[in-house]
XYZ file of C-alpha atoms in Angstrom:
636
model
C 25.626 73.351 42.267
C 23.013 76.140 43.894
C 20.390 75.416 40.964
C 16.686 76.038 41.936
C 14.052 75.400 39.024
C 11.240 77.927 38.838
C 8.215 76.366 36.706
C 4.879 78.213 36.661
C 2.077 79.143 34.073
C 3.987 80.618 30.448
C 3.799 84.163 29.895
C 6.163 86.389 27.842
C 6.464 89.723 28.259
C 7.926 90.739 24.804
C 5.463 92.246 22.362
C 7.581 93.703 19.587
C 6.199 95.966 16.978
C 8.035 95.864 13.516
C 9.920 99.209 11.856
C 12.550 99.766 9.259
C 16.025 100.753 10.922
C 18.511 103.750 10.280
C 22.097 104.121 9.689
C 22.102 104.903 14.245
C 19.689 101.760 14.664
C 16.647 104.157 16.420
C 13.096 104.008 14.917
C 10.870 106.782 14.152
C 7.579 106.754 13.115
C 8.252 108.083 9.445
C 10.619 104.137 8.807
C 7.744 102.923 9.321
C 7.813 99.676 7.165
C 4.374 97.731 5.432
C 4.615 94.113 6.884
C 2.562 91.539 6.762
C -0.142 90.643 10.002
C 0.992 88.613 11.765
C -2.158 87.478 13.363
C -3.438 86.142 10.332
C 0.066 84.564 9.431
C -1.278 80.574 9.902
C -4.755 79.485 9.411
C -5.861 76.254 9.804
C -3.418 74.652 7.854
C 0.444 74.142 7.175
C 1.773 76.482 5.420
C 4.121 75.562 2.614
C 5.850 77.479 -0.165
C 7.575 76.378 -3.019
C 10.937 77.819 -4.383
C 12.837 76.785 -7.850
C 15.596 76.994 -8.248
C 17.086 79.234 -11.086
C 17.247 77.490 -14.496
C 17.625 77.865 -18.058
C 14.775 75.592 -19.678
C 12.188 76.361 -16.408
C 9.753 77.226 -18.756
C 10.074 73.870 -21.051
C 8.192 72.243 -17.806
C 7.083 74.232 -15.308
C 4.434 77.252 -15.352
C 3.131 79.403 -12.336
C 0.206 80.683 -12.412
C -0.950 82.391 -9.210
C 0.146 79.836 -6.278
C -0.542 76.897 -8.325
C 2.532 75.521 -10.247
C 2.067 73.254 -13.478
C 3.738 70.750 -14.775
C 4.062 69.118 -18.221
C 5.311 65.755 -17.995
C 7.420 64.806 -20.380
C 8.580 64.103 -23.014
C 5.353 64.763 -24.923
C 4.470 67.250 -22.651
C 0.597 66.733 -22.919
C -0.328 65.545 -19.396
C -0.101 68.019 -17.008
C -0.333 68.191 -13.113
C -1.143 71.617 -11.121
C 0.067 71.770 -7.367
C -0.936 74.155 -5.347
C 0.774 76.263 -2.741
C 0.994 79.087 -0.288
C 2.584 80.948 -1.884
C 5.240 80.010 -4.974
C 8.860 81.827 -5.270
C 9.738 81.615 -8.538
C 13.787 81.197 -10.000
C 14.232 85.309 -10.113
C 13.013 85.321 -5.946
C 15.564 86.792 -3.607
C 16.662 85.707 0.135
C 14.981 88.719 1.150
C 11.372 88.027 -0.207
C 11.616 84.285 1.048
C 12.711 86.084 4.519
C 10.020 88.495 4.850
C 7.187 86.697 3.429
C 7.875 83.528 5.497
C 10.086 84.053 8.335
C 9.846 88.001 9.490
C 6.163 86.695 10.909
C 7.654 83.640 13.091
C 10.347 85.292 14.602
C 8.134 87.771 16.003
C 6.137 85.371 16.708
C 9.160 83.301 18.292
C 9.903 86.314 20.621
C 6.853 86.872 21.883
C 6.651 83.447 23.708
C 5.301 80.920 20.670
C 7.543 77.732 19.266
C 7.932 77.835 15.571
C 9.476 75.489 13.927
C 10.228 75.865 9.829
C 11.548 73.003 7.545
C 13.361 73.020 3.962
C 13.195 69.731 2.551
C 13.301 68.992 -1.384
C 15.592 66.502 -3.520
C 19.449 66.733 -3.482
C 21.256 69.927 -5.089
C 18.086 71.253 -5.012
C 18.919 75.325 -3.177
C 17.693 74.156 0.626
C 21.047 74.849 2.152
C 21.084 77.913 0.143
C 18.212 78.955 1.678
C 18.705 78.517 5.285
C 22.418 79.702 5.210
C 22.872 81.900 2.294
C 26.233 83.856 1.049
C 28.157 86.670 2.351
C 26.714 88.792 -0.049
C 23.085 86.775 -0.244
C 22.651 86.182 3.395
C 20.252 83.006 4.456
C 17.061 82.997 5.940
C 18.608 82.295 9.313
C 21.429 85.079 10.023
C 18.451 87.484 8.560
C 16.412 86.073 11.392
C 19.480 86.351 14.052
C 20.398 90.505 13.103
C 16.024 90.380 13.279
C 15.957 89.101 16.475
C 19.363 90.375 18.744
C 18.043 93.800 16.938
C 14.663 93.631 18.681
C 15.762 92.097 22.330
C 17.527 94.891 24.687
C 20.976 94.664 25.413
C 21.455 91.151 26.911
C 23.672 91.088 30.174
C 27.440 89.615 29.767
C 26.318 86.769 31.927
C 22.953 85.108 32.123
C 20.816 85.001 35.145
C 18.907 81.841 33.848
C 18.844 78.650 31.748
C 16.108 77.168 30.418
C 15.434 73.331 31.075
C 13.970 70.263 29.191
C 10.789 70.389 30.905
C 10.035 74.347 29.840
C 11.126 75.224 33.152
C 13.740 77.917 33.514
C 16.880 77.644 36.198
C 18.227 79.715 38.301
C 21.943 80.141 37.635
C 24.256 81.186 40.815
C 27.639 83.552 39.676
C 30.023 81.184 39.299
C 27.660 78.145 36.676
C 27.047 81.830 34.711
C 30.720 82.422 34.729
C 31.017 78.929 33.742
C 28.519 78.668 30.896
C 30.125 81.360 28.940
C 33.498 79.555 29.029
C 31.434 77.431 26.412
C 31.622 79.875 23.696
C 35.201 80.277 24.139
C 36.366 77.358 24.198
C 34.799 76.482 21.240
C 36.299 79.554 19.369
C 39.674 78.289 20.999
C 39.183 75.160 19.002
C 37.721 76.448 16.084
C 40.655 76.747 13.062
C 39.826 80.386 12.394
C 36.648 82.177 14.407
C 37.619 85.680 13.343
C 36.326 84.427 9.691
C 33.420 83.721 10.556
C 32.736 86.937 12.856
C 34.352 88.782 9.634
C 31.889 86.868 7.340
C 28.863 87.950 9.771
C 29.548 91.560 9.601
C 29.591 91.493 5.670
C 26.019 90.339 6.016
C 25.063 92.983 8.890
C 26.006 95.188 5.571
C 24.021 94.112 3.105
C 21.531 93.647 6.468
C 21.323 96.941 7.832
C 18.076 98.667 6.054
C 15.924 95.764 6.760
C 13.189 96.041 8.778
C 13.673 95.549 12.964
C 11.108 94.859 15.823
C 11.347 97.584 18.715
C 9.407 96.721 22.721
C 7.792 99.756 23.923
C 6.586 97.852 27.059
C 8.950 98.538 30.440
C 11.021 95.072 30.871
C 12.842 96.421 33.118
C 12.665 93.228 35.955
C 12.869 90.915 33.090
C 15.193 88.435 32.876
C 16.013 87.705 29.350
C 19.033 84.669 27.785
C 19.855 83.637 24.638
C 20.863 79.513 24.216
C 21.610 78.042 20.654
C 21.735 74.160 19.874
C 23.084 71.862 16.931
C 22.226 68.882 16.414
C 22.688 66.262 13.751
C 20.586 63.008 12.774
C 23.077 60.745 10.653
C 22.468 57.576 9.976
C 19.390 57.363 12.494
C 22.314 58.725 15.042
C 21.345 61.711 17.035
C 24.957 63.325 17.591
C 25.691 67.236 18.964
C 27.131 69.193 16.458
C 28.698 71.696 19.290
C 31.417 70.058 21.089
C 34.490 69.681 20.528
C 35.953 66.707 17.872
C 36.852 63.552 19.681
C 40.542 62.005 20.232
C 42.091 60.187 16.959
C 40.432 56.903 16.971
C 37.322 57.573 19.327
C 34.102 58.167 18.028
C 31.667 60.194 18.130
C 29.449 60.023 21.533
C 25.589 59.334 20.557
C 22.672 61.424 21.985
C 19.229 59.727 23.040
C 16.060 60.752 22.662
C 14.372 60.900 26.212
C 10.505 61.995 26.948
C 8.912 64.385 29.358
C 5.181 64.711 29.174
C 4.920 63.345 26.004
C 7.403 65.663 24.553
C 10.692 64.756 23.244
C 14.065 66.206 23.317
C 17.612 65.057 23.151
C 19.335 64.096 26.349
C 22.449 65.955 26.779
C 22.468 67.931 24.138
C 24.154 71.084 24.936
C 22.707 74.448 24.871
C 25.237 77.413 24.604
C 24.350 80.824 25.792
C 25.163 83.746 23.190
C 24.519 87.388 23.596
C 25.115 88.530 20.055
C 23.887 87.691 16.694
C 27.483 87.506 15.865
C 28.113 84.316 18.270
C 24.930 82.309 17.015
C 26.020 82.924 13.817
C 29.707 81.783 14.781
C 27.956 78.104 16.647
C 26.048 78.156 13.317
C 29.290 77.551 11.242
C 31.170 75.802 13.976
C 28.561 73.230 13.738
C 28.330 73.068 10.017
C 32.104 72.354 9.879
C 31.076 68.598 12.342
C 28.368 67.758 9.636
C 28.590 64.833 7.697
C 28.886 66.100 3.798
C 30.165 63.971 0.985
C 30.145 64.440 -3.054
C 27.425 62.240 -4.745
C 26.869 61.639 -8.832
C 23.825 64.815 -8.318
C 25.446 67.376 -5.799
C 29.162 68.151 -5.530
C 28.449 68.639 -1.600
C 25.476 66.966 -0.268
C 24.802 66.994 3.255
C 24.563 63.104 4.147
C 22.058 63.735 7.437
C 19.404 66.131 8.812
C 20.639 68.960 11.162
C 17.903 71.250 13.890
C 19.895 74.596 14.650
C 17.832 75.430 17.666
C 17.454 79.121 19.204
C 15.777 79.108 22.595
C 14.793 82.738 24.169
C 13.930 82.506 28.427
C 11.872 85.174 29.782
C 11.846 85.619 33.921
C 10.504 88.044 35.617
C 11.319 89.554 39.495
C 7.802 90.875 39.751
C 5.102 88.330 38.036
C 5.693 84.947 38.693
C 4.997 83.805 34.879
C 8.479 82.254 32.450
C 8.090 81.539 29.147
C 10.438 79.497 27.552
C 9.986 79.496 23.594
C 12.292 77.455 20.920
C 12.318 78.420 17.231
C 13.807 74.882 14.571
C 15.463 75.692 11.293
C 15.356 72.051 10.059
C 17.696 71.475 7.313
C 16.513 68.201 5.753
C 18.874 65.640 3.670
C 18.220 65.414 0.321
C 15.819 62.501 -0.841
C 17.997 60.421 -3.427
C 17.418 57.886 -5.955
C 20.302 55.067 -6.080
C 20.019 54.820 -10.146
C 20.557 58.321 -10.156
C 23.752 59.144 -6.890
C 25.247 55.960 -8.062
C 26.230 55.142 -4.744
C 27.655 52.782 -3.150
C 29.544 51.250 -0.089
C 29.055 54.068 3.188
C 26.936 56.475 0.562
C 24.752 53.000 0.070
C 24.145 53.024 3.368
C 23.550 56.936 4.143
C 21.210 57.159 0.748
C 19.076 54.251 2.048
C 19.140 55.878 5.949
C 17.866 58.825 4.780
C 15.179 57.965 2.254
C 14.029 55.819 5.474
C 13.509 58.610 7.681
C 11.735 60.784 4.942
C 9.952 57.385 4.267
C 8.428 57.562 8.246
C 8.388 61.158 8.468
C 5.892 60.928 5.029
C 3.815 58.558 6.713
C 3.245 60.925 9.973
C 2.326 63.532 7.883
C -0.028 61.377 5.408
C -1.731 59.479 8.914
C -2.433 62.912 10.339
C -4.068 64.266 7.409
C -6.119 61.078 6.597
C -6.672 61.201 10.725
C -8.295 65.274 10.510
C -10.044 64.545 7.360
C -11.989 61.343 8.623
C -12.144 62.462 12.299
C -10.892 59.782 13.878
C -7.913 58.287 16.064
C -5.534 56.031 14.287
C -1.657 54.669 15.311
C 1.311 57.445 14.182
C 4.271 55.668 13.723
C 6.394 58.525 15.461
C 9.032 56.354 16.726
C 10.370 54.981 13.879
C 12.954 57.510 13.149
C 14.201 59.935 15.399
C 13.088 63.121 12.891
C 9.510 62.282 13.659
C 10.209 62.227 16.911
C 11.615 65.469 17.536
C 8.959 67.375 15.485
C 6.238 65.199 16.737
C 4.601 67.743 18.976
C 4.627 70.291 15.764
C 3.242 68.481 13.249
C 0.123 67.473 15.687
C -0.250 71.266 15.976
C 0.764 72.379 18.865
C 3.685 74.835 17.357
C 3.392 77.376 14.351
C 5.270 75.299 11.935
C 6.152 75.813 7.913
C 7.747 74.061 5.354
C 10.212 75.379 2.721
C 10.017 72.676 -0.519
C 12.500 73.077 -3.293
C 13.130 71.965 -6.181
C 15.523 71.889 -9.568
C 13.633 72.395 -12.521
C 15.993 70.708 -14.696
C 14.571 67.919 -16.845
C 16.858 65.168 -15.618
C 15.642 65.819 -12.256
C 11.807 65.806 -13.069
C 11.202 62.451 -11.243
C 13.053 63.626 -7.849
C 11.000 67.073 -8.028
C 7.773 64.846 -8.241
C 8.041 62.921 -5.707
C 8.663 66.266 -3.433
C 5.864 68.118 -5.466
C 3.656 64.739 -4.038
C 4.303 65.004 -0.291
C 3.900 68.508 -0.469
C 0.394 68.228 -1.805
C -0.087 66.074 1.344
C 1.507 68.239 3.866
C -0.234 71.045 3.131
C -3.625 69.365 3.709
C -2.738 69.214 7.408
C -4.355 71.101 10.047
C -2.208 73.020 12.615
C -5.632 73.629 15.162
C -3.596 74.643 18.619
C -4.498 70.941 20.443
C -5.801 70.779 24.626
C -3.350 69.413 26.560
C -4.306 65.852 28.221
C -5.726 66.225 31.661
C -4.089 63.794 33.791
C -4.635 62.827 37.500
C -1.746 64.216 39.863
C -0.300 61.760 42.316
C 0.885 63.430 45.941
C 4.509 63.509 45.207
C 4.857 63.317 49.071
C 3.682 59.610 48.193
C 6.666 57.658 47.643
C 4.811 54.724 46.336
C 3.204 56.558 44.075
C 6.026 58.878 42.665
C 8.325 55.384 42.204
C 4.812 53.139 40.507
C 4.927 56.734 38.370
C 8.172 56.803 37.342
C 8.749 53.486 36.640
C 5.717 52.778 34.451
C 6.643 55.472 32.355
C 10.133 54.118 31.721
C 9.127 51.033 31.396
C 6.416 52.595 28.151
C 9.148 54.456 26.849
C 11.677 51.409 26.848
C 9.270 49.744 25.064
C 8.282 51.906 22.576
C 11.833 52.693 21.837
C 13.091 49.505 21.949
C 10.323 48.185 19.426
C 10.826 51.495 17.043
C 14.726 50.305 16.837
C 13.277 46.807 15.772
C 11.426 47.322 13.020
C 13.492 50.469 11.804
C 16.861 47.485 11.868
C 14.069 45.485 10.198
C 13.230 47.946 7.643
C 16.894 49.042 6.972
C 18.172 45.601 6.689
C 15.661 44.786 4.371
C 16.406 47.788 2.284
C 20.862 47.422 2.087
C 19.991 43.174 1.820
C 17.817 43.886 -1.100
C 20.666 46.853 -3.124
C 23.400 44.162 -2.075
C 21.834 41.149 -3.160
C 21.148 43.207 -6.543
C 24.451 44.452 -6.751
C 26.619 41.855 -6.009
C 24.005 39.190 -8.318
C 24.839 41.982 -11.242
C 28.849 42.056 -9.919
C 29.163 37.924 -10.608
C 27.285 38.310 -13.850
C 29.746 40.481 -15.366
C 32.097 38.461 -14.513
C 30.974 35.167 -15.566
C 30.309 36.896 -18.935
C 33.711 38.385 -18.516
C 35.779 34.762 -17.914
C 33.697 32.982 -20.057
C 34.780 35.016 -23.262
C 38.150 35.517 -21.890
C 38.035 31.481 -21.997
C 36.634 31.390 -25.295
C 38.927 33.198 -26.648
C 41.698 31.449 -25.515
C 41.139 28.169 -26.376
C 40.708 29.490 -30.254
C 44.108 31.554 -29.743
C 45.229 27.991 -28.980
C 43.894 25.897 -31.597
C 45.454 28.470 -34.247
C 49.290 28.200 -32.885
C 48.350 24.092 -32.823
C 47.316 23.969 -36.300
C 50.108 26.307 -37.610
C 52.920 24.060 -35.765
C 51.472 21.730 -37.649
C 51.487 22.785 -41.101
C 55.040 24.301 -40.263
C 56.070 20.121 -39.304
C 54.703 19.074 -41.999
C 55.540 21.345 -44.794
C 59.844 21.239 -43.033
C 58.887 17.104 -42.880
C 58.092 16.883 -46.543
C 60.024 19.328 -48.204
C 63.762 17.686 -48.159
C 61.735 14.097 -49.731
C 60.949 16.142 -52.769
C 64.367 17.485 -53.168
C 65.683 14.607 -53.099
C 63.576 12.629 -55.964
C 64.160 16.082 -57.672
C 67.997 14.807 -57.612
C 67.683 10.948 -58.426
C 65.497 11.879 -61.503
C 67.844 14.746 -63.197
C 71.173 14.150 -62.296
C 73.227 10.962 -61.690
C 75.557 11.600 -58.652
C 79.056 9.072 -57.441
C 78.577 9.598 -53.644
C 81.571 8.671 -52.493
C 80.763 9.511 -48.429
C 79.607 7.112 -45.629
C 76.425 6.034 -44.531
C 77.205 7.906 -41.101
C 77.600 11.221 -42.807
C 74.419 11.376 -44.820
C 72.322 10.219 -41.551
C 73.663 13.385 -39.506
C 71.011 16.083 -41.409
C 68.387 13.897 -40.770
C 69.115 13.721 -36.945
C 69.118 16.819 -36.219
C 65.853 17.637 -37.903
C 64.301 14.542 -35.591
C 65.636 16.594 -32.431
C 64.111 19.873 -33.868
C 61.152 17.572 -34.308
C 61.080 16.587 -30.472
C 61.852 20.055 -29.299
C 58.888 21.469 -30.795
C 55.891 18.897 -29.870
C 57.537 19.105 -26.456
C 57.234 22.699 -25.954
C 53.652 22.568 -27.826
C 53.304 19.526 -24.979
C 54.811 22.578 -21.983
C 51.950 25.617 -23.804
C 49.234 22.790 -23.926
C 49.474 21.819 -20.174
C 49.820 25.588 -18.849
C 46.286 25.987 -21.128
C 44.513 23.322 -19.140
C 45.351 24.389 -16.058
C 44.307 27.986 -16.421
C 40.816 26.723 -17.942
C 40.984 24.530 -14.388
C 41.508 27.316 -13.029
C 38.747 28.729 -14.153
C 36.522 26.247 -14.059
C 37.178 26.140 -9.958
C 36.516 29.998 -10.339
C 33.561 29.285 -11.952
C 31.932 26.793 -9.309
C 33.245 28.918 -6.537
C 30.555 31.497 -7.917
C 28.103 29.819 -8.151
C 28.158 28.700 -4.217
C 28.524 32.554 -3.873
C 25.617 32.809 -5.751
C 23.821 29.701 -3.497
C 24.696 31.722 -0.409
C 22.754 35.190 -1.593
C 19.706 32.371 -2.273
C 20.251 31.864 1.204
C 20.490 35.376 2.384
C 17.393 35.696 0.623
C 15.468 33.134 2.536
C 17.019 34.249 6.315
C 15.368 38.370 4.920
C 11.618 37.257 4.544
C 12.373 35.504 7.882
C 12.872 38.286 9.710
C 9.983 39.610 7.408
C 7.653 37.428 8.839
C 9.148 38.165 12.912
C 8.614 41.791 11.800
C 4.870 41.296 11.661
C 4.887 38.487 14.808
C 6.038 42.142 16.581
C 4.257 44.168 15.004
C 1.114 41.674 16.342
C 2.755 41.676 19.807
C 3.366 45.430 20.237
C -0.600 45.870 19.607
C -1.067 43.705 22.077
C 0.915 45.358 24.959
C 0.005 48.633 24.277
C -3.773 47.540 25.056
C -2.436 46.145 27.723
C -0.563 49.617 28.876
C -3.224 51.118 27.861
C -5.553 49.363 30.410
C -2.384 49.817 33.302
C -3.080 53.955 32.591
C -7.049 52.989 32.702
C -6.340 51.926 35.713
C -3.932 53.944 37.450
C -5.820 57.292 36.648
């Protein structure tokens, strides 16, 4: 392939102005719409917005005063907690209000060449996915952003001439490569069930968005090449997958992607970026990826996402007359809902998914907490970025090098109060994080023609990345094993206790039934044996009979009765033997349960040993980082 990468000064050639749109999509001065000032959007802190889901008993627990949320702690409602946000959207807020106040300014900045990230965070079933995607009649912020973005850009070429690279540069495409890139969308449409349905859905959305404001570019950009690219990734059980690939053959697992670093920026290696020329194509890719996303039913949400999803739009700009290029990205991240195991009642695969979701969100919160503390104390401390794939991807944004905002969603139902409090506490920490743009680290340049220097730098960089990745993997595995082992131990212990209690009750009831049966049979035998004797005595006392029969004939009835008695006693003996066998089997089962309980105790001891090993690994990590720091100082 004749691919040529261009990497020079980062310059954007687009500077849109926001206007409303007429029926023919041509702006005039009379149609200007009042929109928030773009220049004053960010301030010095991470913007955190709150959206409250519709609920009947909202005012019983929560109250809104400007941008402050008052929470009345049940059941007495005497304790009131307060949380401040950049803006609060109540239960009756529309999708349009949220988009205009939160996203519109960011899309304009994205067109101007600034990287943007928007996160949605909240408990399961709080409305995160609805906020991002919406419905055909109530489009979410992603379809609205796509419509504004493509309506603002000039007509894109049918085939792309440039493509962004992971290093931040631009790659020039030949005519054959350009045609091959366009075939990707066509192939996905062939493998999709009904692509026309997605296009029809987006057409309905466009009818509801036709009166929304769009941007206008007044500058002459006739010599500027533009191309738009879309990617869709999923982080499921701490593994990264590409959602824009065809399903593998039956029996074959999905391909796992790995994280790679370039100039301290993490990106997903081999993640597919697909060229799109319209908002409808981008929306089709969004729906195609959502079909491959992992969903499952829990006790809290019937259609709960079991992974984090990142939908990314990239805009590449290059000019024929100027040397500067621009590659900007807009990340829409739908974080999986934080869950409490007591509420979701998850077991098996759902339990493992919940543990991984909670673990990654825990690391995400620790990173934000560490950034906040580091900025307040004005010191540098070790951030746990590499303990989770999610924090590795958004490390650059959380450090203030990108425009980043967060929409926090809560369910105001009283039964979800504890989950909502956890989300609100997390958002309070995130709001205090400063997002001032940081200066890039200056490094000594190595002569590219000196092969030894280049090889040495590449080897050291790859070794450092491998050590960090392996250490993060080990820490995550140990922590995950601990969570899984604790949950499994509690589950098995409670299950065996119930089995032992049930077996005990069954055995006691069986023994009582056997004793009752034996007593009943004994009484019947006694009655049957004593009744003939009494009757004979009564006959002798009252009447004198002349018996002419022989003694042998009198002995026949007595022998029959004795045989019946023997037969009844034999049946009782058989029942007793059967009950004794059942009792022995229950005793064996009890012994097996005791042995399993002892094995669980041994597993607990092994878990404690793993925790000790983890501490030793952390200590070794500090030593390795000191050595690597010395190596870096030696090189630079």
